[in-house]
Amino acid sequence: MTGTPVRRAAYSSVVALTPLSRRKVVLGTGGVLTYGALAWWSVEYRIRRAEVPLYSETVAFSAPGVRQLVPTGHPDAVVPGTRVLAARPLSTMLVEDEQAWLEGCAPWVRTALDGGDDVLRSALLDLRALSVGLPVCVAGWSEKWRYAWPRDVSFVATALARTGHPEHAAEQLRFLQEVQRHDGWFEARYDLRTRRTPDDRAAQLDGSAWSVWGAHQLALAAPDRAVELLTPLRPMFLLSTQRLLASLDADTLLPMASSDYWELVERSVTLGTAASVLAGLRSATEVLPLVGESALAERTRAATTSLAGQVHGQFGARGYPRMLDDPAADAAVTFLAAPIGGAGVDDAVLAAMGHAQSAMARPAGGVAPGVQWKDDGISWTPETALFAAAWAASGERDRAEALLGWLGEHRTDAGSFPEKVLFDGRPAAVAPLAWTAALVVIARHELVHA
């Protein structure tokens, strides 16, 4: 996440606190704005109608392993329906390579594509463009996104495994093993060349959780090859599991406070951290026996039961907010539903998801990362796709299809999924975005296998 969240102000028709000033804006007598109020109301209006440019239409291949960003306003630079630059000496070969990759996908993918599923096709092409031939997938191809976030890598590995590319999925997880710290932590993101963090962002506990969750997803997608593919990853499983177990507070039984996908330094544990750690421990219980660690799996089984009780007891009693001392909803509630939170349907979680989606809704039809996120009118596609995947896995087909349809309608003119959608429906910021593409694939897979 690269946006700048703020603790959101409360708005009403009479008094508003502008996010930047925290000063009151009061309507004058008879509903007419006073001069001073008009000035501040204008500031608030602009904040809630933020303008962010679209950085590119997509990224496309000009030669094997060579990618270029396609400038905004020039979708015709790409062969239609591909991620290949047009009118280049190798364009025909590159299109054939791309098509061969699609034809090598799992049967359910080929059936969907033959049926005209253009949204799924876009997601697959975005994933391929951001991962094939690289040491690991990058979040995007724009300069500030050309890094590997452990969370994104785990979701991309999941999507690749579900689409019939288990070796490519395992490659993603092997990169994570190679860069993991000796104490089990992961940095927020990694430079592919140096394999180090490019800045001073705080390390994130959820990286240890997502790495194990992604491996479990690979095992589920390729059960006949699970031992073969996961055994080389045993060192990562051990370090990640030990880190997750050590993170649990002896008094609260919840994980320690850590930066989560908002990438803020947090004062207390967030739902995003607690729910991801729960998913990681649950996944470790299933993965560890496959690599000969049954005793450790029993420890994670007990920890999963304990943590689940605390998460659903403490966060659940408050409607699953982002923080225990603040009722504001967060997209991380989706981490408690399938496919992240395991099988089964929890009515209380589904109700909280419905509330969160409504509370975080943005003018164009998507959602913000949370109610506390800055009130700028921008929809975020990865969080919207999180809801699509969770609804799909929970049997809420209509809700999932509606969000997937919305995501499809707000692609760039070249067909890629952007990170953001402005208040009036224009795609914005980086495109394509790996996390969104992976979640679209996961949601489609859940719907096909419902």
mmCIF file of N, CA and C in Angstrom, residues 216-261:
data_model
loop_
_atom_site.group_PDB
_atom_site.id
_atom_site.type_symbol
_atom_site.label_atom_id
_atom_site.label_comp_id
_atom_site.label_asym_id
_atom_site.label_seq_id
_atom_site.Cartn_x
_atom_site.Cartn_y
_atom_site.Cartn_z
ATOM 1 N N HIS A 216 0.340 -23.113 1.653
ATOM 2 C CA HIS A 216 -0.829 -23.983 1.844
ATOM 3 C C HIS A 216 -1.743 -23.936 0.627
ATOM 4 N N GLN A 217 -1.907 -22.758 0.061
ATOM 5 C CA GLN A 217 -2.726 -22.635 -1.131
ATOM 6 C C GLN A 217 -2.130 -23.426 -2.300
ATOM 7 N N LEU A 218 -0.811 -23.425 -2.402
ATOM 8 C CA LEU A 218 -0.143 -24.217 -3.430
ATOM 9 C C LEU A 218 -0.405 -25.703 -3.201
ATOM 10 N N ALA A 219 -0.328 -26.146 -1.955
ATOM 11 C CA ALA A 219 -0.582 -27.552 -1.640
ATOM 12 C C ALA A 219 -2.009 -27.952 -1.981
ATOM 13 N N LEU A 220 -2.954 -27.057 -1.725
ATOM 14 C CA LEU A 220 -4.350 -27.355 -2.039
ATOM 15 C C LEU A 220 -4.579 -27.425 -3.544
ATOM 16 N N ALA A 221 -3.886 -26.587 -4.282
ATOM 17 C CA ALA A 221 -4.076 -26.541 -5.735
ATOM 18 C C ALA A 221 -3.381 -27.694 -6.450
ATOM 19 N N ALA A 222 -2.292 -28.192 -5.861
ATOM 20 C CA ALA A 222 -1.529 -29.284 -6.492
ATOM 21 C C ALA A 222 -1.250 -30.369 -5.449
ATOM 22 N N PRO A 223 -2.292 -31.027 -4.946
ATOM 23 C CA PRO A 223 -2.098 -31.990 -3.848
ATOM 24 C C PRO A 223 -1.170 -33.145 -4.201
ATOM 25 N N ASP A 224 -1.177 -33.590 -5.438
ATOM 26 C CA ASP A 224 -0.330 -34.718 -5.832
ATOM 27 C C ASP A 224 1.146 -34.358 -5.835
ATOM 28 N N ARG A 225 1.440 -33.065 -5.883
ATOM 29 C CA ARG A 225 2.835 -32.628 -5.937
ATOM 30 C C ARG A 225 3.216 -31.807 -4.705
ATOM 31 N N ALA A 226 2.346 -31.786 -3.706
ATOM 32 C CA ALA A 226 2.559 -30.909 -2.554
ATOM 33 C C ALA A 226 3.884 -31.187 -1.853
ATOM 34 N N VAL A 227 4.191 -32.451 -1.563
ATOM 35 C CA VAL A 227 5.432 -32.768 -0.863
ATOM 36 C C VAL A 227 6.639 -32.362 -1.703
ATOM 37 N N GLU A 228 6.588 -32.662 -2.983
ATOM 38 C CA GLU A 228 7.686 -32.312 -3.892
ATOM 39 C C GLU A 228 7.938 -30.807 -3.930
ATOM 40 N N LEU A 229 6.859 -30.033 -4.025
ATOM 41 C CA LEU A 229 7.006 -28.586 -4.187
ATOM 42 C C LEU A 229 7.312 -27.877 -2.871
ATOM 43 N N LEU A 230 6.827 -28.418 -1.760
ATOM 44 C CA LEU A 230 6.968 -27.717 -0.480
ATOM 45 C C LEU A 230 8.194 -28.121 0.313
ATOM 46 N N THR A 231 8.719 -29.321 0.114
ATOM 47 C CA THR A 231 9.871 -29.759 0.907
ATOM 48 C C THR A 231 11.055 -28.794 0.811
ATOM 49 N N PRO A 232 11.381 -28.263 -0.370
ATOM 50 C CA PRO A 232 12.488 -27.295 -0.428
ATOM 51 C C PRO A 232 12.215 -26.009 0.358
ATOM 52 N N LEU A 233 10.959 -25.766 0.708
ATOM 53 C CA LEU A 233 10.600 -24.545 1.426
ATOM 54 C C LEU A 233 10.545 -24.746 2.942
ATOM 55 N N ARG A 234 10.946 -25.916 3.404
ATOM 56 C CA ARG A 234 10.870 -26.234 4.835
ATOM 57 C C ARG A 234 11.567 -25.191 5.707
ATOM 58 N N PRO A 235 12.764 -24.693 5.356
ATOM 59 C CA PRO A 235 13.395 -23.681 6.219
ATOM 60 C C PRO A 235 12.510 -22.444 6.429
ATOM 61 N N MET A 236 11.836 -22.000 5.384
ATOM 62 C CA MET A 236 10.948 -20.839 5.526
ATOM 63 C C MET A 236 9.767 -21.153 6.432
ATOM 64 N N PHE A 237 9.211 -22.347 6.293
ATOM 65 C CA PHE A 237 8.076 -22.710 7.143
ATOM 66 C C PHE A 237 8.469 -22.691 8.618
ATOM 67 N N LEU A 238 9.651 -23.214 8.909
ATOM 68 C CA LEU A 238 10.097 -23.259 10.303
ATOM 69 C C LEU A 238 10.301 -21.855 10.856
ATOM 70 N N LEU A 239 11.000 -21.012 10.104
ATOM 71 C CA LEU A 239 11.249 -19.656 10.589
ATOM 72 C C LEU A 239 9.955 -18.868 10.729
ATOM 73 N N SER A 240 9.072 -18.961 9.734
ATOM 74 C CA SER A 240 7.817 -18.211 9.776
ATOM 75 C C SER A 240 6.940 -18.689 10.924
ATOM 76 N N THR A 241 6.851 -20.003 11.099
ATOM 77 C CA THR A 241 6.010 -20.547 12.168
ATOM 78 C C THR A 241 6.534 -20.135 13.531
ATOM 79 N N GLN A 242 7.835 -20.257 13.738
ATOM 80 C CA GLN A 242 8.407 -19.874 15.026
ATOM 81 C C GLN A 242 8.205 -18.383 15.299
ATOM 82 N N ARG A 243 8.284 -17.547 14.251
ATOM 83 C CA ARG A 243 8.046 -16.116 14.411
ATOM 84 C C ARG A 243 6.594 -15.859 14.803
ATOM 85 N N LEU A 244 5.665 -16.533 14.149
ATOM 86 C CA LEU A 244 4.247 -16.339 14.453
ATOM 87 C C LEU A 244 3.926 -16.780 15.877
ATOM 88 N N LEU A 245 4.465 -17.913 16.293
ATOM 89 C CA LEU A 245 4.215 -18.384 17.661
ATOM 90 C C LEU A 245 4.811 -17.418 18.683
ATOM 91 N N ALA A 246 6.025 -16.920 18.400
ATOM 92 C CA ALA A 246 6.683 -16.008 19.336
ATOM 93 C C ALA A 246 5.985 -14.652 19.407
ATOM 94 N N SER A 247 5.183 -14.330 18.403
ATOM 95 C CA SER A 247 4.527 -13.020 18.374
ATOM 96 C C SER A 247 3.320 -12.930 19.290
ATOM 97 N N LEU A 248 2.838 -14.076 19.780
ATOM 98 C CA LEU A 248 1.621 -14.087 20.581
ATOM 99 C C LEU A 248 1.906 -13.604 21.999
ATOM 100 N N ASP A 249 1.178 -12.605 22.432
ATOM 101 C CA ASP A 249 1.354 -12.012 23.761
ATOM 102 C C ASP A 249 0.832 -12.960 24.842
ATOM 103 N N ALA A 250 1.609 -13.143 25.871
ATOM 104 C CA ALA A 250 1.232 -14.086 26.927
ATOM 105 C C ALA A 250 -0.015 -13.643 27.692
ATOM 106 N N ASP A 251 -0.269 -12.333 27.724
ATOM 107 C CA ASP A 251 -1.422 -11.827 28.473
ATOM 108 C C ASP A 251 -2.678 -11.743 27.613
ATOM 109 N N THR A 252 -2.574 -11.094 26.458
ATOM 110 C CA THR A 252 -3.750 -10.913 25.607
ATOM 111 C C THR A 252 -4.010 -12.098 24.685
ATOM 112 N N LEU A 253 -2.963 -12.914 24.468
ATOM 113 C CA LEU A 253 -3.024 -14.052 23.541
ATOM 114 C C LEU A 253 -3.194 -13.615 22.092
ATOM 115 N N LEU A 254 -3.080 -12.312 21.829
ATOM 116 C CA LEU A 254 -3.120 -11.769 20.478
ATOM 117 C C LEU A 254 -1.697 -11.496 20.000
ATOM 118 N N PRO A 255 -1.490 -11.346 18.702
ATOM 119 C CA PRO A 255 -0.149 -11.023 18.216
ATOM 120 C C PRO A 255 0.307 -9.640 18.676
ATOM 121 N N MET A 256 1.592 -9.439 18.639
ATOM 122 C CA MET A 256 2.167 -8.146 18.970
ATOM 123 C C MET A 256 1.746 -7.109 17.932
ATOM 124 N N ALA A 257 1.842 -5.846 18.294
ATOM 125 C CA ALA A 257 1.549 -4.776 17.342
ATOM 126 C C ALA A 257 2.596 -4.793 16.230
ATOM 127 N N SER A 258 2.141 -4.588 15.019
ATOM 128 C CA SER A 258 3.045 -4.584 13.866
ATOM 129 C C SER A 258 2.412 -3.795 12.744
ATOM 130 N N SER A 259 3.246 -3.246 11.900
ATOM 131 C CA SER A 259 2.756 -2.661 10.660
ATOM 132 C C SER A 259 2.049 -3.755 9.866
ATOM 133 N N ASP A 260 0.916 -3.403 9.241
ATOM 134 C CA ASP A 260 0.203 -4.366 8.405
ATOM 135 C C ASP A 260 0.147 -3.831 6.972
ATOM 136 N N TYR A 261 -0.870 -4.191 6.217
ATOM 137 C CA TYR A 261 -0.887 -3.790 4.808
ATOM 138 C C TYR A 261 -1.098 -2.294 4.608
#
